[in-house]
Amino acid sequence: MDPARLLGPAQIDVLAQLAVATILLGGIYALIAVGLTLIFGIMRVVNFAHGEFLMLGMYLAFWTFALYSVDPYVVVFVSIPVFFVVGLLSYVLVMRGVIHASHNVQIFTTVGLSVVLQNVALVAWSGDFRFVRPWHLSTVLRAGSTTFNLTQVVAFLIAVALTISLVAFMKWTHAGRVMRATAQDRDAATLMGIDTDRVYRLTFAIGIAAVGAAGVLVAPLYSVYPTAGLQFVLLSYVVVVLGGLGDMLGAMLGSLIVAAVEVAGSYLFGTAWKEIFYFILFILVLVFRPAGLFGQRGAETLGV
Amino acid sequence: MPRATVTIIVATLAVVLGGEPAAVRGQSPAGEYKIGVLEPLTGPLAFEGKRHLEGLEIVRDLINERGGVMGKKLAFAVADATDPTAAASEANRLIAREGVKIITGTFSSRLCGAASEVAARHNVIYWESSCVDPRFNKRGLKHVYRTEIDASGFGWYNVEFIAKHLAPRLNLKPNQLKIAFLSEDSSYGQGVTESARQRAKQEFGMQELMLEYYNWTTLNDMTPTILKMKQLNPDVVHHIGFGNDAVLFWRQSREQNFLFKALVHAGATGYGGGDFGKALGNDANGVFALLEPGPGFRLEALRPEGQQIERAFREAVQKRTGSYPFGAHQLAGSGLWLLKLVLDRAQTDDPEKFRAAVMSLDLPIGSTINGWGVKFSELGQNANERVQHYMLQWQNGQLVTVWPEEFTTLRAKWIPLGSWDQRK
């Protein structure tokens, strides 16, 4: 007996709830992917340590909550400057040396950075699962028969706000224009007098600040542990490729698509199938629209 | 900074930080007997692996206070088995470099197979305390032993509890019970779930509504699964969780107001770990987990020698960690204690004589830590019926022993589970 086959008022409720689950889950994915698409799109660096910066954000939320009982929604504002600095430091210490190197070198370096960060977390804070339980975690909003977890709703709203503000930043500020120019053609940008090193530094710092803030926001929803980032990092790549490298709105839509595939796949076929479905989607996109669903054709090779 | 410098710094950091933390190196001083200890101390399995090591160290000290093994002080050569590859190479290193003749370990079913293969190849004794992969003892390896029951034993006990304890309290016959099976997809999860399904259906005729496996490391949302289950309306949810998935299922079930009569889990992961209670506080109330004994366990139900060592063990754990022993402590600790009992009898690490001592050991239930007894089969597996297991329940932030009732002073509550806000 397959419950999905029957149709009636109960099924419409289920459908509504599945749609809500998709949007809220998509919000979390978007939150994580926005920083990645920025770094990936502009610097053309595959940052395998992205998940570990997310994990550091989760630990920031955990420690501030455990030691000083500060709500993650307050910490998120602190986390943006903190992770901006973390991003700057990582760029200066690690990324700058490999920015002009081949992709292989960059991959080795970021994987190395990821292993280092995981083990620093393990040595410093142990491998225990930790939890952040602010009062609003168990708050459930109800609209008719559908339910919304407040923490997830807030994460979704912030994801939307973050995406819109990054899009606006890229479009209308001088720094944003300079970043886009660098993404399109690094050499030409240099010839136009753009300090590309400064652009990369800024891009990396903004990307890390975004993912650090994401970590703080998702900390109440998931356990905090040294390898927590791995849960999301592969998925963020699917999202970023789907949306087109460097395309913030694309990442947002890509997140919703991946979440929809995941939720529908889990409901109709079983949870074990969800990855099969979104990786099939991933392969199809790579074959037929290599620049991403919303990316510009040919944009994937620009600046490499 | 030049790229080479960066590479060197990163590489150095990786070596410094990734190295095995507590490895004992060099020659052993006279009067010491060293065994190899393999546990995952870094990586995703580290949180349980470190607790196993703690349990082993506590019992090592108890053994040394009682004269050690074979007249010598027991010592460890510890190695970090992050994954199956590391487990195999570290087992090799322990044998070749440290010269150990006995290896014990490993928390995970992912690791024990690889490590024991290596030991068997070198004719070294492999003494497993915790991994529960049913295939472990079925490979014809003569000097590979396991003190804990395997996953199919957990499934057996879970169905025993559902049929003999839950069904009467729900005023249902076992064949009227509707069960939904949900599990993470490790060999452990599958082993428990498949044996539980089989026994539930064949022996008790329970109605299986659903079976679903998932990969816990990539699970971010359980709402779709919960919505599906809600429509099927099971009496009992048999869910083997690993970590975050258990918390996620319980929290999101509450959000979706998914009501069922009981949830049964087995093992020290997921619902059976202390972290589940930490994550949910009193919201965790009512969940059952098959485990080693917890608070409420009656010492008087054990034999005198069992009472003595169980009490000493609990006190030593309390002193070191400030809490009642966790499952990891109990599995690793009782495993090491059984090794001592065998060595007392064999007085040698010669594999053949050791095997004879293992086979001759015959202790009834209640003789050692956890109230376990000993009777190894020819396959090197301790018998299901001697390795007594207990059903624990989350009650107000604590996992307490509730079944079998003769072993405990406490009783199972919330049967059936009421609405979500009435489980106080």
XYZ file of C-alpha atoms in Angstrom:
728
model
C 0.000 0.000 0.000
C 1.560 3.186 -1.170
C 0.099 6.169 0.668
C 1.157 8.514 -2.080
C -1.175 6.849 -4.543
C -4.362 7.746 -2.701
C -5.803 11.188 -3.169
C -8.052 12.984 -0.732
C -8.025 15.843 1.773
C -5.395 14.001 3.842
C -3.128 13.835 0.795
C -3.543 17.529 0.103
C -2.429 18.247 3.667
C 0.583 16.009 3.130
C 1.379 17.760 -0.116
C 1.234 21.146 1.590
C 3.505 19.890 4.361
C 5.962 18.471 1.835
C 6.035 21.841 0.061
C 6.775 23.564 3.363
C 9.527 21.028 4.100
C 11.032 21.725 0.674
C 11.088 25.476 1.139
C 12.530 25.332 4.637
C 15.179 22.763 3.727
C 15.990 24.723 0.576
C 16.534 27.777 2.757
C 19.193 25.954 4.745
C 20.945 24.748 1.601
C 20.844 28.224 0.085
C 22.300 29.727 3.220
C 25.266 27.378 2.965
C 25.679 27.536 -0.811
C 25.625 31.329 -1.246
C 29.132 31.757 0.192
C 30.407 28.867 -1.869
C 29.020 30.144 -5.133
C 30.691 33.488 -4.484
C 34.122 31.925 -3.910
C 33.696 29.324 -6.624
C 32.264 31.801 -9.122
C 34.698 34.651 -8.706
C 37.924 33.024 -7.606
C 37.352 29.742 -9.503
C 38.729 28.014 -6.454
C 37.098 24.778 -5.380
C 36.997 25.309 -1.640
C 36.736 21.860 -0.070
C 37.099 23.406 3.366
C 33.740 25.162 2.970
C 31.989 22.629 5.202
C 34.595 23.107 7.917
C 33.958 26.858 8.093
C 30.301 25.950 8.493
C 31.312 23.639 11.335
C 33.307 26.461 12.968
C 30.198 28.649 12.770
C 28.207 25.900 14.478
C 30.788 25.693 17.254
C 30.692 29.474 17.690
C 26.934 29.185 18.241
C 27.428 26.258 20.594
C 30.073 27.867 22.778
C 28.425 31.258 23.041
C 25.199 29.485 23.954
C 26.773 27.008 26.393
C 29.052 29.499 28.153
C 27.112 32.766 28.040
C 23.602 31.596 27.036
C 23.618 33.963 24.076
C 20.896 33.219 21.552
C 22.189 32.188 18.103
C 20.124 35.026 16.591
C 22.299 37.493 18.463
C 25.495 35.572 17.713
C 24.764 35.639 14.001
C 25.464 39.393 13.921
C 28.759 38.893 15.736
C 29.668 35.962 13.518
C 29.711 38.000 10.305
C 32.684 40.240 11.278
C 34.372 37.346 13.100
C 34.238 35.080 10.074
C 35.153 37.944 7.763
C 38.436 38.116 9.671
C 38.753 34.308 9.692
C 38.273 34.396 5.923
C 40.910 37.115 5.510
C 43.401 35.167 7.597
C 42.754 31.899 5.746
C 43.197 33.708 2.470
C 46.456 35.346 3.475
C 47.910 32.248 5.139
C 46.686 29.507 2.840
C 44.829 30.531 -0.292
C 46.994 33.356 -1.605
C 49.874 31.001 -2.279
C 47.823 28.719 -4.488
C 45.450 31.146 -6.168
C 47.429 31.121 -9.432
C 48.329 27.451 -9.222
C 46.573 24.629 -11.039
C 43.232 23.278 -9.837
C 44.960 20.150 -8.545
C 47.119 22.158 -6.189
C 44.104 24.158 -5.025
C 42.122 21.007 -4.376
C 44.954 19.451 -2.364
C 45.371 22.643 -0.386
C 41.705 23.078 0.479
C 41.269 19.383 1.297
C 44.332 19.732 3.530
C 42.843 22.805 5.157
C 39.626 20.890 5.697
C 41.445 18.009 7.417
C 43.430 20.440 9.564
C 40.293 22.296 10.681
C 38.445 19.057 11.465
C 41.312 17.818 13.576
C 41.830 21.151 15.317
C 38.146 20.981 16.282
C 38.543 17.383 17.398
C 41.587 18.094 19.540
C 40.187 21.311 20.975
C 36.569 20.322 21.556
C 36.518 16.471 21.357
C 34.403 14.389 19.024
C 31.205 14.609 21.105
C 27.927 15.536 19.487
C 26.865 18.868 20.966
C 23.563 20.619 20.840
C 22.292 24.176 20.948
C 18.801 24.376 22.406
C 17.467 27.943 22.429
C 13.846 28.417 23.559
C 12.560 28.887 20.024
C 13.808 25.498 18.812
C 10.703 23.683 20.012
C 8.386 26.460 18.862
C 6.154 25.213 16.113
C 4.021 27.548 14.011
C 0.810 26.114 12.620
C -1.146 27.268 9.596
C -4.109 24.992 9.029
C -2.709 21.490 9.177
C 0.800 22.447 8.090
C 3.508 23.093 10.641
C 6.606 25.274 10.488
C 9.616 25.053 12.758
C 10.360 28.640 13.837
C 14.146 28.169 13.722
C 13.933 26.926 10.154
C 11.617 29.770 9.147
C 14.110 32.301 10.484
C 16.988 30.520 8.711
C 15.008 30.673 5.483
C 14.214 34.379 5.837
C 17.835 35.194 6.567
C 18.926 33.126 3.571
C 16.634 35.170 1.353
C 17.839 38.443 2.863
C 21.478 37.403 2.532
C 21.040 36.367 -1.088
C 19.259 39.587 -2.028
C 21.827 41.745 -0.305
C 24.703 39.899 -1.985
C 23.027 40.244 -5.369
C 22.539 43.958 -4.727
C 26.135 44.276 -3.569
C 27.432 42.601 -6.714
C 25.213 44.630 -8.979
C 25.293 48.120 -7.632
C 28.474 48.697 -5.658
C 31.856 49.493 -7.090
C 33.428 46.562 -5.216
C 30.797 44.265 -6.705
C 31.478 45.466 -10.232
C 35.191 44.984 -9.712
C 34.541 41.458 -8.458
C 32.419 40.613 -11.474
C 35.047 42.029 -13.809
C 37.714 39.893 -12.168
C 35.511 36.822 -12.484
C 35.004 37.444 -16.199
C 38.646 37.939 -17.082
C 41.363 38.044 -14.489
C 44.072 39.316 -16.858
C 41.957 42.004 -18.477
C 40.867 43.146 -15.028
C 44.503 43.471 -14.003
C 45.193 45.498 -17.136
C 42.328 47.806 -16.209
C 44.116 48.558 -12.959
C 42.153 46.251 -10.695
C 44.113 44.816 -7.791
C 42.952 41.211 -8.231
C 44.669 40.031 -5.069
C 42.567 42.498 -3.103
C 39.424 41.345 -4.945
C 40.129 37.700 -4.112
C 40.847 38.551 -0.499
C 37.551 40.390 -0.232
C 35.626 37.652 -2.047
C 37.025 34.914 0.147
C 36.340 36.882 3.322
C 32.727 37.612 2.295
C 32.165 33.989 1.293
C 33.502 32.712 4.613
C 31.510 35.317 6.553
C 28.364 34.054 4.810
C 29.042 30.409 5.592
C 30.073 31.224 9.183
C 26.751 32.988 9.704
C 25.011 29.993 8.117
C 26.739 27.722 10.633
C 25.441 29.778 13.536
C 21.898 29.655 12.152
C 21.783 25.912 11.487
C 23.502 24.950 14.755
C 20.185 24.542 16.656
C 18.796 22.269 13.938
C 21.658 19.770 13.705
C 24.257 18.286 16.017
C 27.542 20.127 16.311
C 30.620 17.895 15.862
C 33.972 18.177 14.085
C 32.820 16.592 10.826
C 29.376 18.233 10.781
C 30.308 20.152 7.633
C 30.658 17.022 5.507
C 26.913 16.539 5.697
C 26.381 19.628 3.572
C 29.466 20.239 1.503
C 28.851 17.811 -1.345
C 25.308 18.991 -1.589
C 26.388 22.630 -1.793
C 28.423 21.750 -4.861
C 25.376 20.281 -6.534
C 23.465 23.443 -5.680
C 26.194 25.728 -6.976
C 26.636 23.883 -10.260
C 22.877 23.720 -10.712
C 22.501 27.436 -10.181
C 25.524 28.394 -12.250
C 28.873 29.380 -10.753
C 28.781 32.735 -9.079
C 25.053 33.179 -9.571
C 23.517 34.006 -6.192
C 19.884 33.837 -7.285
C 20.742 30.654 -9.176
C 22.084 29.177 -5.931
C 18.840 30.063 -4.177
C 16.756 28.388 -6.892
C 19.215 25.490 -7.107
C 18.784 24.933 -3.365
C 15.029 24.780 -3.702
C 15.310 22.337 -6.599
C 17.698 20.053 -4.707
C 15.459 20.217 -1.633
C 12.389 19.419 -3.746
C 14.113 16.436 -5.334
C 15.243 15.261 -1.913
C 11.852 15.656 -0.226
C 9.848 14.149 -3.080
C 12.339 11.305 -3.509
C 12.292 10.525 0.218
C 8.524 10.549 0.349
C 7.773 8.590 -2.807
C 10.666 6.141 -2.967
C 12.448 6.180 0.386
C 15.183 8.214 1.981
C 17.946 6.027 0.575
C 17.006 7.221 -2.924
C 17.265 10.952 -2.411
C 20.948 11.209 -3.286
C 20.544 9.073 -6.375
C 17.949 11.528 -7.640
C 19.831 14.710 -7.038
C 23.055 13.330 -8.395
C 21.245 12.193 -11.545
C 19.996 15.756 -11.804
C 23.563 16.962 -11.250
C 24.898 14.782 -14.073
C 22.109 15.843 -16.424
C 22.877 19.490 -15.757
C 26.587 18.907 -16.365
C 25.823 17.163 -19.652
C 23.169 19.474 -21.059
C 23.687 22.828 -19.337
C 27.284 22.827 -18.106
C 27.027 26.484 -17.134
C 24.171 25.673 -14.764
C 20.437 25.998 -15.185
C 20.611 29.761 -14.982
C 24.247 30.420 -15.847
C 25.533 32.056 -18.994
C 26.663 29.590 -21.648
C 30.444 29.412 -21.646
C 30.736 31.185 -18.327
C 32.147 28.058 -16.675
C 35.487 28.492 -18.396
C 35.832 32.231 -17.992
C 38.879 33.362 -16.129
C 40.412 29.918 -15.756
C 54.240 33.632 1.586
C 55.712 31.253 -0.994
C 53.614 28.236 -1.831
C 56.257 25.799 -0.627
C 56.254 27.346 2.839
C 52.480 27.087 3.027
C 52.589 23.468 1.954
C 55.185 22.689 4.594
C 53.191 24.435 7.322
C 49.989 22.643 6.364
C 51.749 19.301 6.115
C 53.420 19.767 9.491
C 50.147 20.767 11.110
C 48.435 17.743 9.610
C 51.121 15.428 10.960
C 51.146 17.023 14.402
C 47.383 17.162 14.760
C 46.530 13.907 13.047
C 48.984 11.734 14.968
C 47.642 9.137 17.364
C 47.264 10.851 20.726
C 47.894 8.279 23.419
C 50.134 5.768 21.715
C 52.518 4.034 24.043
C 55.830 3.642 22.315
C 59.132 1.921 22.832
C 60.213 -1.109 24.805
C 58.021 -2.331 27.625
C 59.640 -2.261 31.069
C 60.112 -5.575 32.826
C 57.033 -6.934 34.523
C 54.630 -5.461 31.986
C 52.374 -7.379 29.612
C 51.314 -5.307 26.639
C 48.256 -5.860 24.478
C 47.245 -3.888 21.404
C 44.195 -1.612 21.642
C 42.518 -0.435 18.442
C 39.825 2.199 18.707
C 38.736 5.058 16.426
C 40.166 8.091 18.249
C 39.828 10.614 15.439
C 37.271 11.008 12.691
C 33.529 10.463 12.714
C 33.570 7.445 15.070
C 35.842 9.097 17.613
C 33.190 10.104 20.142
C 32.364 6.472 20.950
C 35.892 5.196 20.343
C 37.301 7.470 23.023
C 34.727 6.270 25.519
C 35.678 2.693 24.735
C 39.286 3.549 25.423
C 38.234 5.138 28.714
C 36.353 1.950 29.667
C 39.376 -0.153 28.779
C 41.702 2.033 30.851
C 39.385 1.889 33.855
C 39.225 -1.907 33.775
C 42.979 -2.139 33.088
C 43.521 -0.292 36.358
C 41.043 -2.589 38.166
C 42.900 -5.606 36.775
C 46.278 -4.203 37.842
C 44.947 -3.518 41.355
C 44.047 -7.206 41.444
C 47.461 -8.527 40.406
C 47.457 -7.923 36.657
C 47.519 -10.716 34.097
C 49.855 -13.726 34.146
C 51.687 -12.123 37.066
C 52.489 -8.991 35.117
C 51.116 -5.484 34.961
C 48.715 -5.075 32.046
C 49.672 -2.270 29.641
C 48.250 -0.943 26.371
C 49.750 -0.086 23.017
C 47.006 2.197 21.723
C 46.419 2.816 18.026
C 43.946 5.026 16.218
C 41.697 3.140 13.787
C 39.930 5.993 12.028
C 38.606 3.866 9.177
C 38.937 0.263 7.932
C 42.202 1.013 6.109
C 43.755 2.557 9.191
C 42.404 -0.297 11.321
C 44.218 -2.823 9.136
C 47.492 -0.901 8.894
C 47.531 -0.059 12.596
C 46.844 -3.711 13.481
C 49.852 -4.558 11.342
C 51.948 -1.965 13.115
C 50.903 -3.167 16.578
C 51.933 -6.700 15.655
C 55.149 -5.877 13.794
C 56.472 -2.895 15.774
C 54.978 -3.331 19.241
C 55.109 -7.112 19.113
C 51.706 -7.660 20.713
C 50.181 -11.147 20.776
C 46.641 -10.027 21.642
C 44.672 -7.156 20.102
C 41.404 -5.837 21.473
C 39.016 -3.240 20.108
C 37.048 -1.831 18.195
C 33.916 0.139 18.685
C 32.639 -0.141 15.143
C 31.447 -2.879 12.812
C 33.201 -0.961 10.055
C 36.560 -1.625 11.690
C 36.508 -5.014 13.399
C 36.416 -7.039 10.196
C 39.500 -5.423 8.678
C 41.504 -5.414 11.920
C 40.754 -9.042 12.799
C 41.737 -10.248 9.316
C 45.202 -8.808 9.865
C 45.476 -10.352 13.321
C 44.392 -13.744 12.003
C 46.990 -13.586 9.247
C 49.728 -13.148 11.844
C 48.271 -15.792 14.144
C 47.602 -13.114 16.760
C 44.593 -13.378 19.088
C 41.821 -10.891 18.297
C 39.485 -10.138 21.201
C 36.498 -8.032 20.104
C 34.387 -6.313 22.741
C 31.876 -4.207 20.878
C 31.442 -4.599 17.154
C 28.238 -6.425 16.309
C 28.521 -7.252 12.604
C 26.905 -10.709 12.281
C 29.545 -11.764 9.725
C 32.406 -11.234 12.170
C 32.496 -14.757 13.600
C 31.469 -16.551 10.449
C 34.729 -16.313 8.543
C 36.394 -19.425 9.935
C 39.067 -17.429 11.787
C 40.156 -19.603 14.680
C 41.633 -17.036 17.034
C 39.037 -14.321 16.646
C 36.630 -13.963 19.577
C 33.737 -11.690 20.467
C 32.390 -11.120 23.987
C 29.305 -9.070 22.977
C 26.308 -10.517 21.112
C 25.992 -9.678 17.435
C 23.388 -7.450 15.783
C 20.970 -10.312 15.241
C 20.999 -10.837 19.023
C 19.886 -7.226 19.502
C 16.989 -7.754 17.107
C 16.083 -10.919 19.002
C 15.958 -9.102 22.354
C 14.010 -6.144 20.900
C 11.242 -8.367 19.594
C 11.257 -10.313 22.861
C 10.563 -7.029 24.659
C 7.898 -5.889 22.188
C 6.044 -9.214 22.262
C 6.353 -10.078 25.952
C 6.280 -6.687 27.619
C 4.820 -4.029 25.314
C 2.013 -6.098 23.769
C 0.369 -7.078 27.107
C 0.666 -3.517 28.413
C -1.003 -2.235 25.243
C -3.737 -4.870 25.649
C -2.908 -6.316 22.272
C -1.871 -9.758 21.147
C 1.567 -9.753 19.465
C -0.035 -10.589 16.100
C -2.235 -7.483 16.354
C 0.789 -5.179 16.641
C 1.627 -3.010 13.631
C 5.320 -2.172 13.325
C 7.214 0.280 11.159
C 10.922 -0.487 10.707
C 13.257 2.427 10.151
C 17.042 2.197 10.317
C 20.337 3.734 9.350
C 22.011 1.576 6.710
C 25.224 0.373 8.401
C 25.805 -3.363 8.775
C 24.793 -2.865 12.414
C 21.485 -1.186 11.603
C 20.674 -3.735 8.939
C 21.702 -6.682 11.120
C 19.447 -5.618 13.995
C 16.535 -4.658 11.752
C 16.600 -7.787 9.605
C 16.756 -10.167 12.567
C 13.984 -8.221 14.345
C 11.798 -8.310 11.221
C 12.305 -12.014 10.829
C 11.496 -12.902 14.412
C 8.555 -10.467 14.601
C 6.970 -12.006 11.534
C 7.793 -15.678 11.870
C 7.526 -16.201 15.589
C 4.853 -13.658 16.554
C 3.055 -12.813 13.318
C 3.351 -9.056 13.857
C 2.259 -6.825 10.980
C 5.079 -5.006 9.200
C 3.826 -1.720 7.745
C 7.022 -0.275 6.420
C 10.762 -0.797 6.057
C 13.131 2.042 5.291
C 16.891 2.397 5.412
C 18.791 5.669 5.090
C 22.350 6.982 5.297
C 22.591 8.987 8.523
C 25.629 11.018 7.454
C 23.723 12.786 4.688
C 20.286 12.983 6.272
C 19.100 16.560 6.702
C 15.330 16.244 6.975
C 13.035 13.443 8.092
C 9.717 15.182 7.490
C 8.914 13.188 4.320
C 9.494 9.869 6.100
C 7.459 10.973 9.101
C 4.539 12.074 6.922
C 4.579 8.694 5.234
C 4.632 6.872 8.574
C 1.897 9.059 9.980
C -0.471 7.849 7.286
C 0.390 4.208 7.982
C -0.326 4.695 11.696
C 1.963 2.101 13.334
C 1.707 0.986 16.985
C 5.451 0.533 17.397
C 8.304 2.266 15.585
C 11.436 0.097 15.517
C 14.093 2.690 14.722
C 17.834 2.040 14.775
C 19.395 5.507 14.776
C 23.033 6.519 14.841
C 23.405 10.133 15.910
C 21.750 13.264 14.651
C 19.162 11.147 12.793
C 17.622 9.996 16.084
C 17.355 13.565 17.373
C 15.981 14.714 14.030
C 13.351 11.966 13.896
C 12.161 12.611 17.431
C 12.112 16.406 17.103
C 10.381 16.392 13.732
C 7.857 13.729 14.842
C 6.907 16.119 17.596
C 6.616 19.000 15.123
C 4.367 16.894 12.884
C 2.433 15.590 15.913
C 3.126 12.022 14.809
C 1.630 9.806 17.516
C 2.570 6.164 18.027
C 2.541 3.879 21.060
C 6.243 3.138 21.511
C 9.642 3.563 19.912
C 12.248 0.823 20.366
C 15.935 1.164 19.515
C 19.002 -1.005 20.215
C 22.601 -0.074 20.949
C 24.673 2.758 22.367
C 24.315 4.963 19.300
C 21.394 7.265 18.476
C 18.659 7.004 21.094
C 20.974 4.882 23.255
C 23.646 7.607 23.571
C 23.734 10.214 26.307
C 23.730 12.898 23.645
C 20.122 12.143 22.758
C 19.037 13.189 26.233
C 21.283 16.244 26.122
C 19.756 17.311 22.831
C 16.147 16.934 23.909
C 15.990 17.083 27.715
C 12.611 15.901 29.003
C 11.265 15.805 25.464
C 13.211 12.537 25.152
C 10.884 10.838 27.654
C 9.519 7.437 26.710
C 12.041 6.143 24.153
C 13.282 2.568 24.679
C 16.852 1.484 23.927
C 18.281 -2.003 24.346
C 21.592 -1.652 26.157
C 23.848 -2.686 28.929
C 22.374 -2.088 32.391
C 21.847 1.474 33.631
C 20.476 3.121 36.783
C 17.897 0.946 38.527
C 19.942 -2.189 37.854
C 19.754 -4.461 40.911
C 23.180 -5.600 42.048
C 21.444 -8.214 44.219
C 20.187 -9.931 41.077
C 23.805 -10.914 40.314
C 25.959 -13.701 41.743
C 28.360 -12.641 44.528
C 31.464 -12.465 42.297
C 29.471 -10.544 39.695
C 28.220 -8.084 42.330
C 31.762 -7.454 43.493
C 33.286 -6.598 40.132
C 30.200 -4.720 38.909
C 30.301 -2.519 42.021
C 34.051 -1.852 41.699
C 33.606 -1.049 38.010
C 30.736 1.394 38.584
C 32.671 3.160 41.325
C 35.793 3.455 39.165
C 33.793 4.909 36.265
C 31.987 7.280 38.618
C 35.322 8.437 40.004
C 36.845 9.079 36.597
C 33.894 10.467 34.640
C 31.456 11.577 37.339
C 28.648 9.554 35.818
C 27.112 6.091 35.630
C 28.970 3.940 33.055
C 27.987 4.527 29.432
C 27.408 1.604 27.085
C 30.850 2.108 25.562
C 32.478 1.792 29.017
C 30.467 -1.322 29.784
C 31.164 -3.125 26.515
C 34.872 -2.383 26.440
C 35.235 -2.895 30.194
C 33.435 -6.222 30.379
C 35.268 -7.417 27.278
C 38.629 -6.706 28.888
C 37.528 -8.286 32.153
C 36.581 -11.495 30.304
C 40.012 -11.426 28.651
C 41.553 -11.340 32.122
C 39.430 -14.327 33.190
C 40.657 -16.279 30.175
C 44.307 -15.293 30.728
C 44.021 -16.267 34.414
C 43.036 -19.698 33.220
C 45.412 -20.031 30.250
C 48.482 -18.329 31.837
C 49.860 -17.906 28.311
C 49.180 -16.029 25.087
C 49.905 -19.079 22.988
C 46.909 -19.091 20.604
C 46.119 -22.802 20.948
C 46.267 -22.901 24.748
C 44.404 -19.608 24.885
C 41.656 -21.088 22.728
C 41.382 -24.127 24.996
C 40.951 -21.777 27.983
C 38.283 -19.748 26.161
C 36.310 -22.868 25.285
C 36.489 -24.241 28.821
C 35.148 -21.056 30.411
C 31.520 -21.588 31.468
C 30.001 -18.948 33.758
C 26.276 -18.456 34.346
C 24.414 -15.149 33.945
C 25.287 -12.699 36.721
C 28.965 -13.686 37.002
C 30.754 -10.614 35.643
C 30.354 -6.945 34.717
C 26.860 -6.120 33.299
C 25.517 -9.315 34.809
C 26.901 -11.249 31.896
C 27.883 -14.895 31.840
C 30.288 -16.642 29.490
C 29.995 -19.565 27.130
C 31.812 -19.299 23.828
C 30.758 -21.259 20.773
C 33.260 -22.979 18.493
C 32.983 -19.880 16.270
C 34.437 -17.759 19.058
C 31.128 -16.063 19.819
C 29.814 -15.574 23.352
C 26.292 -17.000 23.605
C 23.201 -14.786 23.230
C 21.521 -16.248 26.300
C 24.576 -15.618 28.508
C 25.096 -12.039 27.358
C 22.016 -10.670 29.107
C 20.710 -7.438 27.585
C 18.403 -4.907 29.153
C 15.768 -2.469 27.951
C 16.376 1.068 29.119
C 13.981 3.981 28.861
C 14.532 7.743 28.781
C 12.898 9.074 31.937
C 13.415 12.753 32.807
C 16.831 13.181 31.246
C 18.189 9.762 32.187
C 18.309 6.320 30.605
C 17.109 3.880 33.270
C 16.794 0.109 33.304
C 13.186 -1.080 33.004
C 13.330 -4.665 31.672
C 13.687 -7.596 32.417
C 11.837 -6.642 35.580
C 13.715 -9.067 37.869
C 16.927 -7.117 37.210
C 15.622 -3.665 38.041
C 13.854 -1.586 40.651
C 12.365 0.785 38.058
C 9.402 0.308 35.732
C 8.626 1.323 32.153
C 6.329 4.344 31.881
C 4.279 6.034 29.169
C 2.924 2.851 27.576
C 1.294 3.818 25.281
C 3.067 7.136 24.712
C 0.482 9.869 25.247
C 0.339 13.140 23.379
C 3.680 14.903 23.017
C 3.215 17.431 25.803
C 1.983 14.929 28.393
C 5.140 12.876 28.854
C 6.416 14.533 32.019
